[in-house]
Backbone as JSON, one array per atom type, in Angstrom:
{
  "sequence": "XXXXXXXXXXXXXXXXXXXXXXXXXXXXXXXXXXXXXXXXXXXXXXXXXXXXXXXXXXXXXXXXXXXXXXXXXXXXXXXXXXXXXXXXXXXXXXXXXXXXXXXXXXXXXXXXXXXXX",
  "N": [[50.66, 83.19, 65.71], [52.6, 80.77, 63.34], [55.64, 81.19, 62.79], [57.59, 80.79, 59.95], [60.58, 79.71, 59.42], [62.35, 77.97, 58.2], [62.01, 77.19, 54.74], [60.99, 74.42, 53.59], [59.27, 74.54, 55.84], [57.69, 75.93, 55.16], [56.7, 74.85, 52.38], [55.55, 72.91, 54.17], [52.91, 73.96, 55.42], [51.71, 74.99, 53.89], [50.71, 73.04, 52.59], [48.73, 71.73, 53.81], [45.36, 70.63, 54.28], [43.01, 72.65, 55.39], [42.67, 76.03, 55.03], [45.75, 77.97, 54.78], [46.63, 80.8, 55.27], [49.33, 82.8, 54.63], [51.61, 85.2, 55.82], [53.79, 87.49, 54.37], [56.29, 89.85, 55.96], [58.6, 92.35, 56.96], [61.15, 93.01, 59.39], [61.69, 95.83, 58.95], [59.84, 97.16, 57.79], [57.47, 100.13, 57.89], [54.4, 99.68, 57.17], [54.25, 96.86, 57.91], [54.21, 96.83, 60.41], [52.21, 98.34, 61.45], [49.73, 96.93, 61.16], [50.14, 95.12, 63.36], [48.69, 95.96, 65.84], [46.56, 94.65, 65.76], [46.15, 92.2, 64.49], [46.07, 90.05, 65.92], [43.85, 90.02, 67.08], [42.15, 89.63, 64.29], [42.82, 87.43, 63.75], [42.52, 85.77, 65.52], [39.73, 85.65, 65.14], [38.84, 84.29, 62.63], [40.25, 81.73, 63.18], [38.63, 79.06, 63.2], [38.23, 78.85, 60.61], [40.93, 79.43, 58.99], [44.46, 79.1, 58.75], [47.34, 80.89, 59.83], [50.48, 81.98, 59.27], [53.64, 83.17, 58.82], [56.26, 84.75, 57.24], [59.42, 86.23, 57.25], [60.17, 88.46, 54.59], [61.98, 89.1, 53.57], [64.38, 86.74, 54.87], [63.61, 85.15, 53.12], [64.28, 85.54, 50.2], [64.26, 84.08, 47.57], [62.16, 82.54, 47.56], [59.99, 84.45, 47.61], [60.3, 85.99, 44.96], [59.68, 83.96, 43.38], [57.1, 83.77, 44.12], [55.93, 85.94, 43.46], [56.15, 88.65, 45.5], [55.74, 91.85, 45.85], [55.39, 94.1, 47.31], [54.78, 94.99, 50.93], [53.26, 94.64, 53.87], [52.22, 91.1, 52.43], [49.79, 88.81, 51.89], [49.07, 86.01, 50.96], [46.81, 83.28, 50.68], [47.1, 79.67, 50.9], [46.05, 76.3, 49.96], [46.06, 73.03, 50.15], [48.66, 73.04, 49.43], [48.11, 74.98, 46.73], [47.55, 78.25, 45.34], [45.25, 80.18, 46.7], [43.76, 82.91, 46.5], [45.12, 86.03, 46.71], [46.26, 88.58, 48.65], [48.07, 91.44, 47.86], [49.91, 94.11, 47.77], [51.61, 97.59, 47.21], [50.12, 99.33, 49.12], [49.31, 100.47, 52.36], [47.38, 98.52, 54.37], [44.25, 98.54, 55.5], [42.48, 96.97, 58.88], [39.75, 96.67, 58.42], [40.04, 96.15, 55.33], [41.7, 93.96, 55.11], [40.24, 91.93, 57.2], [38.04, 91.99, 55.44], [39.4, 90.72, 52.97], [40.12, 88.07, 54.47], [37.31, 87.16, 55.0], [36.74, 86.39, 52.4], [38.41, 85.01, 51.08], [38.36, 82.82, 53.03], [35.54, 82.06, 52.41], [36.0, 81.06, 49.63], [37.82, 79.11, 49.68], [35.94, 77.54, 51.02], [33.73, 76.95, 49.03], [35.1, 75.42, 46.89], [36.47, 73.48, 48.37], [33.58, 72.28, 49.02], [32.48, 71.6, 46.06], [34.61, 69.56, 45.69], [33.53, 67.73, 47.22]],
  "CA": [[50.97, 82.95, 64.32], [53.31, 80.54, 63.74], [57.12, 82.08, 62.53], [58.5, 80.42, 59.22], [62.03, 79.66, 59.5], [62.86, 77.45, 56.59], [61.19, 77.07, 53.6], [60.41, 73.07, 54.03], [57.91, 74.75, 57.25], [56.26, 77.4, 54.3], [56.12, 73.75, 52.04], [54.3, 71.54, 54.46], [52.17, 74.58, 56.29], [50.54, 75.59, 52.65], [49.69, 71.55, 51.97], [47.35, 71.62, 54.55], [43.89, 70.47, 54.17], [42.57, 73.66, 55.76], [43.75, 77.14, 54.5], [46.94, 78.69, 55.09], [47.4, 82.36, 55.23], [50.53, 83.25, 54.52], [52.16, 86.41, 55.89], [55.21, 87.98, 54.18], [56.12, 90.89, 56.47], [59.76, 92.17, 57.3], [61.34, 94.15, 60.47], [61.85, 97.27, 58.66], [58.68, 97.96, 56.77], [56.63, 100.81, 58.65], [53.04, 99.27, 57.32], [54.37, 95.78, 58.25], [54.69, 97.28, 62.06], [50.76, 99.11, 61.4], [49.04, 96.05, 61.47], [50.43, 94.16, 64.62], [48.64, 95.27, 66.68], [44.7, 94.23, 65.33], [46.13, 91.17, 63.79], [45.72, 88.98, 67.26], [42.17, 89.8, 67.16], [41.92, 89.48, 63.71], [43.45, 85.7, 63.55], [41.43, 84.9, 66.26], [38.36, 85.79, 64.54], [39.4, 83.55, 61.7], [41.04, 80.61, 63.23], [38.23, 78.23, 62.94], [38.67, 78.55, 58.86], [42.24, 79.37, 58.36], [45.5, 78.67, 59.67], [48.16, 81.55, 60.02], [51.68, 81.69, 59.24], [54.58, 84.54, 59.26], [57.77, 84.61, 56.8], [60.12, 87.36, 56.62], [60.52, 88.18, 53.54], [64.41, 89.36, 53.47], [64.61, 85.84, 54.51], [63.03, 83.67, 51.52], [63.87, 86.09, 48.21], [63.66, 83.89, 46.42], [60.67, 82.03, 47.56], [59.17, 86.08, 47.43], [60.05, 86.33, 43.61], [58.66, 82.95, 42.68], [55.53, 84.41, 44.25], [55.74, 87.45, 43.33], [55.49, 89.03, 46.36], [56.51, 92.62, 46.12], [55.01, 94.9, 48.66], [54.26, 94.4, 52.11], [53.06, 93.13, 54.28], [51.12, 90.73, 51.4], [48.69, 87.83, 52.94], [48.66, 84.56, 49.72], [46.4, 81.74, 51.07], [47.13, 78.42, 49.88], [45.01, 74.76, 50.59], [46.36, 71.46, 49.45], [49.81, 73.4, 47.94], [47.72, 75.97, 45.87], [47.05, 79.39, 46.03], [43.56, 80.31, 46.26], [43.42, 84.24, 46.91], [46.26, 86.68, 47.25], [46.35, 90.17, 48.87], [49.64, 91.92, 47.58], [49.87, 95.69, 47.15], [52.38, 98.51, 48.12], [49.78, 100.38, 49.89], [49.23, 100.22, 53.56], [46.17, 97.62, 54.32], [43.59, 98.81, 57.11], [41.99, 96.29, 59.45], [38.87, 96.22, 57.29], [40.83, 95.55, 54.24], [42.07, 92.79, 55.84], [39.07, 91.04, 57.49], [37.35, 91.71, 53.86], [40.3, 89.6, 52.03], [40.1, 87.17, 54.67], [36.62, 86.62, 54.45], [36.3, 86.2, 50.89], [39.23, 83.8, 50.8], [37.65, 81.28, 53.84], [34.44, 81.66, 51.63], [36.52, 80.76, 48.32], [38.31, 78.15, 49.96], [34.99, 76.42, 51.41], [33.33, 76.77, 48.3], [36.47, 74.89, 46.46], [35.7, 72.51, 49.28], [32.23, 71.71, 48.61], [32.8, 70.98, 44.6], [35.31, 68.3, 46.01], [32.7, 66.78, 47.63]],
  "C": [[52.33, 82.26, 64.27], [54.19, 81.04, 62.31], [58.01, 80.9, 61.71], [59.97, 80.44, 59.19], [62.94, 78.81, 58.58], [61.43, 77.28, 55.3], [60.87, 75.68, 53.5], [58.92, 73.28, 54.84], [56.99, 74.98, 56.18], [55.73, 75.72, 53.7], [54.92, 72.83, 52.9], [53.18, 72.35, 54.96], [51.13, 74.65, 55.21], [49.76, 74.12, 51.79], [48.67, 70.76, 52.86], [46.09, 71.83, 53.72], [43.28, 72.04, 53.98], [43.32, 74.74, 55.08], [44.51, 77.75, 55.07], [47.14, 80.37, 54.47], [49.02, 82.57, 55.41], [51.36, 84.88, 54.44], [53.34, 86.65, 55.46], [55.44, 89.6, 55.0], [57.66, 90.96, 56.97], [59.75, 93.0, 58.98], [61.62, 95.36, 60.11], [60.74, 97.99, 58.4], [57.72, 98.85, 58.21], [54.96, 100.03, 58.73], [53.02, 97.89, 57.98], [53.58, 96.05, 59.9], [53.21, 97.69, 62.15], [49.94, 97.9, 61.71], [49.1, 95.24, 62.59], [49.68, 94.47, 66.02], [47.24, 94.9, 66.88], [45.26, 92.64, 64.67], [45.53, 90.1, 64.67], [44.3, 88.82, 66.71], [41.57, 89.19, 65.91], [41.58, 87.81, 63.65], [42.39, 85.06, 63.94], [39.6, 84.88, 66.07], [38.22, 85.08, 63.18], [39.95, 81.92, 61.85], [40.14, 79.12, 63.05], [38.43, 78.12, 61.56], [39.93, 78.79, 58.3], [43.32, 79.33, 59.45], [46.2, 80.22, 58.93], [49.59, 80.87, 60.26], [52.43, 82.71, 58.75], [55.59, 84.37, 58.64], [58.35, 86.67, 56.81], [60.75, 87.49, 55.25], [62.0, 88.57, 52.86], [65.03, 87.59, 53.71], [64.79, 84.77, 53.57], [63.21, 84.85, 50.16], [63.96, 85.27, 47.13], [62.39, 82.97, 46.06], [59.9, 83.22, 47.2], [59.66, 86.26, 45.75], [59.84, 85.23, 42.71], [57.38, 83.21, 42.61], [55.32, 85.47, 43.92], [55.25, 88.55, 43.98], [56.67, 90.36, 46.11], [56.94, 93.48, 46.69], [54.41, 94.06, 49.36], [53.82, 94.93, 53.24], [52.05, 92.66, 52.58], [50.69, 89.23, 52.25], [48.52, 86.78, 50.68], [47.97, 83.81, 51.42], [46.35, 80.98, 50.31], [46.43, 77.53, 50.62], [45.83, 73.76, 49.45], [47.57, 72.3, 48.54], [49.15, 74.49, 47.07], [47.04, 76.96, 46.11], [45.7, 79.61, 45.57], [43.24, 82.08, 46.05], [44.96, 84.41, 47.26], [45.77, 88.42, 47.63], [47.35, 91.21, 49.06], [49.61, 93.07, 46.86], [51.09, 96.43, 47.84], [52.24, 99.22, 48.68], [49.8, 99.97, 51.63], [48.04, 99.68, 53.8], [45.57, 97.88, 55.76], [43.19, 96.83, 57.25], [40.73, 95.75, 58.39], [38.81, 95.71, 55.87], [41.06, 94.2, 54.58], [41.59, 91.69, 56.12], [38.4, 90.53, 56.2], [38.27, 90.72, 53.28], [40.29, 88.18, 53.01], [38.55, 86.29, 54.84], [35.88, 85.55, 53.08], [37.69, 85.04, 50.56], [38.57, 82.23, 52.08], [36.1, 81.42, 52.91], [34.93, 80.68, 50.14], [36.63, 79.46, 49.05], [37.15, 76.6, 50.27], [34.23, 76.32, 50.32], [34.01, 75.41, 47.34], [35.97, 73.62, 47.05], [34.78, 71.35, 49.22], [32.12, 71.34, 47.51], [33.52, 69.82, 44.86], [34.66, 67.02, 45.97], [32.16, 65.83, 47.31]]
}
């Protein structure tokens, strides 16, 4: 997953064609730390329809209260600059949670897609 480090990266990563998952996740948060270590598998069960990407969110506040990102970890996917699906709560998000939101956002996204067409 690749590791946001300015906010220019988050700009050009989320105006991709394809969809961009967007992780906000810090080094403190306990649930942040819960998910690391199913995410690999996850990604990689995903990577033909979405792209992955990693901000800390202590880094960007104020990219995180444009988005309104307030608990975390939270997962926005954007395509072409716009968000399509967000998954932003202050609970702790299993694996199956997870897969489910990223399903239903590479379905959204290819649907989106296909209207283009």
């Amino acid at each position: 997953m690749k590791q946001i480090k300015e906010e220019d990266e988050f700009y050009s990563a989320i105006a991709a064609k394809k969809p961009t998952v967007a992780l906000f996740k810090t080094t403190w948060c306990p649930d942040c730390h819960y998910i690391d270590p199913f995410m690999p598998e996850v990604m990689k069960k995903y990577e033909d329809r979405l792209s992955f990407i990693q901000l800390d969110r202590d880094d960007f506040p104020e990219l995180c209260t444009q988005l309104n990102i307030l608990g975390i970890p939270s997962f926005i996917v954007f395509a072409e600059g716009k968000e399509l699906t967000r998954f932003v709560s202050k609970l702790r998000k299993t694996r199956e949670e997870i897969e489910g939101f990223l399903e239903k956002s590479a379905v959204v996204a290819e649907t989106l897609a296909g209207m283009k067409e």
